[in-house]
Amino acid sequence: MFKKLLLVIATLVATMGFAFADVDVNKGDQAALDGIKGIGPAKSKAIIEERTKNGSFKDWADFEKRVKGIGEKSAAKLSAAGLTVNGQAKPGAAAPATDKPMSKKAAKAAKAEAASMAASASASAMDKAAAGAKESKKK
């Protein structure tokens, strides 16, 4: 049971790392772009359509010029949230915050998932113990 709980915790920690990974505007799909704070479904669709129609973005200035609604300020915020253009963060933008604590909602969901996994592991152990008891009674 302890091993399963440890596995659940390790999985949650690994998943949190993926949530803060950088996304390149030239490589990210709609789901990856939606994961960036400040980009919703409409904006990610516009980015992908522009990229498909006119090719990859050369740099941040090209990205700002070609995608409607993205200006200097919003580009800096998106860069700080983990968006890159050709692997580069926007010059002068704050570095992406990877040590952010989980939101209350995410923490609650993670805690509920861990509790569910622990309960499942506990129930499995109880089932095995009950099966063992029945087997010993038969002998």
XYZ file of N, CA and C in Angstrom:
417
model
N 0.827 -1.184 0.000
C 0.000 0.000 0.000
C 0.875 1.253 0.000
N 1.950 1.218 0.786
C 2.841 2.365 0.865
C 3.465 2.656 -0.502
N 3.810 1.589 -1.226
C 4.412 1.776 -2.548
C 3.439 2.447 -3.507
N 2.165 2.058 -3.424
C 1.167 2.660 -4.312
C 0.964 4.138 -3.988
N 0.929 4.454 -2.697
C 0.771 5.851 -2.289
C 1.977 6.668 -2.740
N 3.160 6.101 -2.596
C 4.372 6.774 -3.044
C 4.342 6.989 -4.557
N 3.838 6.012 -5.288
C 3.710 6.131 -6.733
C 2.739 7.250 -7.113
N 1.631 7.348 -6.390
C 0.647 8.400 -6.651
C 1.272 9.767 -6.426
N 2.001 9.910 -5.339
C 2.636 11.193 -5.030
C 3.671 11.543 -6.088
N 4.472 10.566 -6.502
C 5.478 10.812 -7.546
C 4.820 11.217 -8.857
N 3.707 10.584 -9.191
C 2.981 10.924 -10.419
C 2.454 12.350 -10.354
N 1.912 12.746 -9.214
C 1.405 14.110 -9.068
C 2.517 15.135 -9.212
N 3.671 14.858 -8.618
C 4.801 15.786 -8.715
C 5.260 15.889 -10.169
N 5.338 14.764 -10.861
C 5.753 14.779 -12.265
C 4.754 15.537 -13.125
N 3.474 15.362 -12.842
C 2.432 16.051 -13.598
C 2.513 17.554 -13.392
N 2.819 17.987 -12.194
C 2.937 19.421 -11.927
C 4.057 20.017 -12.755
N 5.135 19.266 -12.959
C 6.239 19.759 -13.775
C 5.816 19.995 -15.212
N 4.966 19.119 -15.756
C 4.498 19.287 -17.128
C 3.604 20.505 -17.258
N 2.903 20.857 -16.211
C 1.984 21.985 -16.277
C 2.720 23.302 -16.486
N 3.992 23.354 -16.113
C 4.735 24.592 -16.223
C 5.764 24.573 -17.348
N 5.673 23.589 -18.231
C 6.628 23.480 -19.319
C 6.400 24.586 -20.344
N 7.501 25.029 -20.964
C 7.401 26.045 -22.009
C 6.730 25.453 -23.251
N 5.994 26.297 -23.952
C 5.323 25.892 -25.189
C 5.812 26.808 -26.299
N 6.327 26.212 -27.370
C 6.776 27.007 -28.507
C 5.583 27.281 -29.415
N 5.397 28.542 -29.771
C 4.254 28.955 -30.580
C 4.274 28.297 -31.961
N 5.448 27.902 -32.436
C 5.558 27.272 -33.752
C 5.354 25.753 -33.710
N 5.353 25.167 -32.529
C 5.245 23.711 -32.420
C 4.021 23.252 -31.638
N 3.494 24.102 -30.776
C 2.402 23.699 -29.903
C 1.087 23.489 -30.629
N 0.354 22.452 -30.203
C -0.983 22.245 -30.749
C -1.974 23.097 -29.946
N -3.251 22.999 -30.286
C -4.251 23.857 -29.642
C -4.313 23.615 -28.142
N -4.241 22.367 -27.725
C -4.313 22.053 -26.293
C -3.116 22.640 -25.548
N -1.925 22.534 -26.133
C -0.724 23.075 -25.491
C -0.811 24.598 -25.385
N -1.255 25.243 -26.452
C -1.380 26.698 -26.422
C -2.450 27.136 -25.423
N -3.556 26.383 -25.341
C -4.608 26.702 -24.370
C -4.097 26.608 -22.944
N -3.064 25.805 -22.725
C -2.499 25.640 -21.388
C -1.722 26.849 -20.908
N -1.423 27.767 -21.795
C -0.700 28.977 -21.415
C -1.698 29.994 -20.872
N -1.401 30.518 -19.681
C -2.287 31.514 -19.083
C -2.362 32.739 -20.001
N -3.572 33.118 -20.371
C -3.769 34.265 -21.250
C -4.150 33.869 -22.670
N -4.046 32.569 -22.980
C -4.455 32.094 -24.302
C -5.646 31.169 -24.119
N -6.733 31.516 -24.768
C -7.936 30.688 -24.723
C -8.124 29.987 -26.051
N -9.239 29.286 -26.199
C -9.488 28.546 -27.440
C -9.497 29.424 -28.691
N -10.080 30.606 -28.609
C -10.151 31.481 -29.785
C -8.758 31.970 -30.195
N -7.956 32.368 -29.215
C -6.614 32.889 -29.516
C -5.705 31.769 -30.025
N -5.816 30.568 -29.432
C -4.969 29.466 -29.900
C -5.354 29.082 -31.330
N -6.641 29.131 -31.633
C -7.094 28.831 -32.994
C -6.539 29.870 -33.973
N -6.571 31.149 -33.578
C -6.048 32.218 -34.442
C -4.546 32.046 -34.668
N -3.818 31.647 -33.628
C -2.370 31.440 -33.740
C -2.088 30.297 -34.720
N -2.801 29.196 -34.560
C -2.575 28.032 -35.425
C -2.962 28.336 -36.868
N -4.069 29.044 -37.068
C -4.476 29.400 -38.429
C -3.441 30.289 -39.103
N -2.922 31.267 -38.377
C -1.911 32.172 -38.938
C -0.625 31.402 -39.245
N -0.244 30.524 -38.355
C 0.964 29.717 -38.545
C 0.818 28.791 -39.751
N -0.371 28.194 -39.916
C -0.623 27.284 -41.037
C -0.653 28.045 -42.354
N -1.281 29.207 -42.332
C -1.456 30.004 -43.549
C -0.159 30.658 -44.025
N 0.624 31.222 -43.104
C 1.789 32.020 -43.486
C 3.126 31.492 -42.966
N 3.146 30.296 -42.421
C 4.409 29.710 -41.970
C 4.757 30.072 -40.533
N 5.859 29.526 -40.082
C 6.311 29.722 -38.699
C 6.595 31.188 -38.406
N 6.461 31.519 -37.139
C 6.788 32.877 -36.696
C 8.300 32.971 -36.551
N 8.889 34.054 -37.087
C 10.340 34.212 -37.064
C 10.847 34.619 -35.691
N 10.136 35.558 -35.069
C 10.535 36.065 -33.763
C 9.320 36.690 -33.087
N 9.539 37.278 -31.916
C 8.420 37.857 -31.169
C 7.765 39.008 -31.923
N 8.565 39.818 -32.618
C 8.001 40.952 -33.368
C 7.081 40.435 -34.482
N 7.496 39.369 -35.152
C 6.687 38.764 -36.206
C 5.386 38.204 -35.623
N 5.493 37.548 -34.473
C 4.323 36.989 -33.792
C 3.335 38.098 -33.426
N 3.832 39.187 -32.846
C 2.977 40.314 -32.445
C 2.304 40.960 -33.652
N 3.026 41.046 -34.751
C 2.501 41.693 -35.949
C 1.423 40.845 -36.628
N 1.603 39.542 -36.647
C 0.723 38.664 -37.412
C -0.517 38.186 -36.672
N -0.484 38.140 -35.350
C -1.634 37.628 -34.594
C -2.401 38.804 -33.999
N -3.634 38.966 -34.452
C -4.475 40.064 -33.987
C -4.725 39.929 -32.480
N -4.568 41.038 -31.791
C -4.822 41.046 -30.353
C -3.584 40.789 -29.515
N -2.456 40.499 -30.160
C -1.208 40.301 -29.424
C -0.340 41.527 -29.651
N -0.097 42.239 -28.581
C 0.754 43.418 -28.644
C 1.952 43.231 -27.738
N 2.676 44.299 -27.515
C 3.886 44.273 -26.691
C 3.598 43.768 -25.277
N 2.568 44.319 -24.645
C 2.259 43.953 -23.252
C 1.761 42.512 -23.137
N 0.832 42.131 -24.009
C 0.304 40.762 -23.917
C 1.380 39.743 -24.279
N 2.269 40.080 -25.206
C 3.356 39.173 -25.564
C 4.285 38.966 -24.369
N 4.566 40.027 -23.633
C 5.415 39.911 -22.445
C 4.754 39.025 -21.394
N 3.440 39.173 -21.218
C 2.718 38.339 -20.247
C 2.713 36.877 -20.685
N 2.506 36.637 -21.984
C 2.497 35.269 -22.498
C 3.873 34.628 -22.357
N 4.918 35.406 -22.591
C 6.271 34.892 -22.433
C 6.534 34.531 -20.974
N 6.084 35.384 -20.068
C 6.247 35.105 -18.640
C 5.460 33.867 -18.219
N 4.373 33.571 -18.943
C 3.549 32.404 -18.640
C 4.119 31.123 -19.265
N 5.178 31.245 -20.093
C 5.819 30.055 -20.646
C 5.766 29.918 -22.152
N 5.248 30.903 -22.875
C 5.202 30.836 -24.332
C 6.550 31.271 -24.895
N 7.033 30.547 -25.902
C 8.286 30.913 -26.564
C 8.057 30.989 -28.066
N 8.937 31.709 -28.748
C 8.949 31.747 -30.212
C 10.319 31.230 -30.625
N 10.333 30.107 -31.335
C 11.579 29.444 -31.717
C 12.458 29.153 -30.502
N 11.818 28.782 -29.408
C 12.540 28.420 -28.193
C 13.037 29.593 -27.366
N 12.732 30.809 -27.796
C 13.227 32.002 -27.105
C 12.106 32.722 -26.366
N 12.363 33.090 -25.124
C 11.433 33.924 -24.379
C 11.537 35.343 -24.933
N 10.539 36.129 -24.694
C 10.557 37.518 -25.177
C 11.633 38.296 -24.416
N 12.530 38.953 -25.134
C 13.557 39.745 -24.458
C 12.917 40.817 -23.570
N 13.399 40.911 -22.368
C 12.883 41.911 -21.432
C 11.672 41.457 -20.645
N 11.109 40.310 -20.996
C 9.950 39.794 -20.256
C 10.445 39.047 -19.021
N 9.594 38.987 -18.020
C 9.934 38.243 -16.811
C 10.102 36.771 -17.154
N 11.007 36.105 -16.453
C 11.212 34.671 -16.680
C 9.969 33.904 -16.266
N 9.682 32.803 -16.965
C 8.517 32.007 -16.590
C 8.623 31.531 -15.150
N 7.540 31.657 -14.419
C 7.514 31.247 -13.018
C 7.198 29.766 -12.944
N 8.220 28.957 -12.646
C 8.003 27.516 -12.565
C 7.815 27.046 -11.138
N 8.018 27.921 -10.158
C 7.872 27.499 -8.772
C 6.532 27.930 -8.194
N 5.602 28.299 -9.065
C 4.306 28.753 -8.574
C 3.630 27.645 -7.791
N 3.048 27.995 -6.665
C 2.281 26.979 -5.956
C 1.017 26.653 -6.740
N 0.493 25.459 -6.498
C -0.736 25.057 -7.175
C -1.879 25.942 -6.713
N -2.826 26.165 -7.608
C -4.018 26.893 -7.220
C -4.801 26.044 -6.226
N -5.691 26.662 -5.493
C -6.486 25.932 -4.514
C -7.299 24.835 -5.185
N -7.829 25.152 -6.375
C -8.645 24.184 -7.103
C -7.794 22.984 -7.521
N -6.589 23.241 -8.052
C -5.706 22.158 -8.483
C -5.238 21.330 -7.289
N -4.934 22.009 -6.181
C -4.502 21.295 -4.983
C -5.613 20.401 -4.453
N -6.841 20.907 -4.473
C -7.981 20.123 -4.002
C -8.192 18.901 -4.893
N -8.056 19.084 -6.210
C -8.218 17.972 -7.141
C -7.120 16.930 -6.944
N -5.890 17.392 -6.741
C -4.777 16.469 -6.515
C -4.971 15.695 -5.214
N -5.425 16.388 -4.188
C -5.661 15.747 -2.896
C -6.774 14.702 -3.019
N -7.833 15.033 -3.747
C -8.938 14.097 -3.942
C -8.473 12.875 -4.732
N -7.631 13.099 -5.741
C -7.117 11.979 -6.536
C -6.233 11.079 -5.685
N -5.393 11.677 -4.859
C -4.526 10.892 -3.986
C -5.353 10.087 -2.985
N -6.390 10.704 -2.434
C -7.260 10.010 -1.483
C -7.980 8.856 -2.166
N -8.424 9.091 -3.392
C -9.103 8.046 -4.152
C -8.170 6.869 -4.417
N -6.938 7.169 -4.806
C -5.957 6.113 -5.069
C -5.625 5.359 -3.788
N -5.487 6.087 -2.675
C -5.179 5.447 -1.399
C -6.341 4.550 -0.969
N -7.561 5.015 -1.151
C -8.736 4.220 -0.790
C -8.810 2.966 -1.655
N -8.488 3.126 -2.928
C -8.498 1.991 -3.841
C -7.444 0.969 -3.432
N -6.257 1.461 -3.077
C -5.183 0.561 -2.645
C -5.571 -0.132 -1.343
N -6.202 0.613 -0.438
C -6.629 0.049 0.840
C -7.694 -1.015 0.625
N -8.648 -0.745 -0.258
C -9.707 -1.711 -0.555
C -9.110 -2.970 -1.179
N -8.121 -2.793 -2.041
C -7.469 -3.931 -2.671
C -6.754 -4.787 -1.629
N -6.091 -4.134 -0.681
C -5.400 -4.861 0.387
C -6.400 -5.611 1.257
N -7.551 -4.988 1.538
C -8.580 -5.635 2.352
C -9.156 -6.847 1.616
N -9.352 -6.716 0.308
C -9.852 -7.835 -0.484
C -8.881 -9.009 -0.438
N -7.586 -8.708 -0.552
C -6.577 -9.759 -0.508
C -6.554 -10.426 0.864
N -6.685 -9.627 1.917
C -6.687 -10.171 3.272
C -7.912 -11.061 3.484
N -9.059 -10.615 2.982
C -10.282 -11.405 3.118
C -10.166 -12.711 2.342
N -9.575 -12.660 1.167
C -9.380 -13.863 0.365
C -8.434 -14.819 1.070
N -7.409 -14.284 1.703
C -6.462 -15.108 2.449
C -7.123 -15.775 3.642
N -8.005 -15.038 4.321
C -8.722 -15.586 5.480
C -9.650 -16.711 5.042
N -10.335 -16.525 3.937
C -11.234 -17.567 3.430
C -10.437 -18.814 3.061
N -9.270 -18.601 2.458
C -8.427 -19.713 2.036
C -7.932 -20.499 3.239
N -7.553 -19.781 4.315
C -7.064 -20.472 5.505
C -8.190 -21.230 6.223
N -9.439 -20.741 6.145
C -10.570 -21.436 6.754
C -10.868 -22.742 6.025
N -10.641 -22.754 4.710
C -10.899 -23.952 3.918
C -9.956 -25.080 4.312
N -8.750 -24.740 4.719
C -7.735 -25.747 5.050
C -7.988 -26.260 6.392
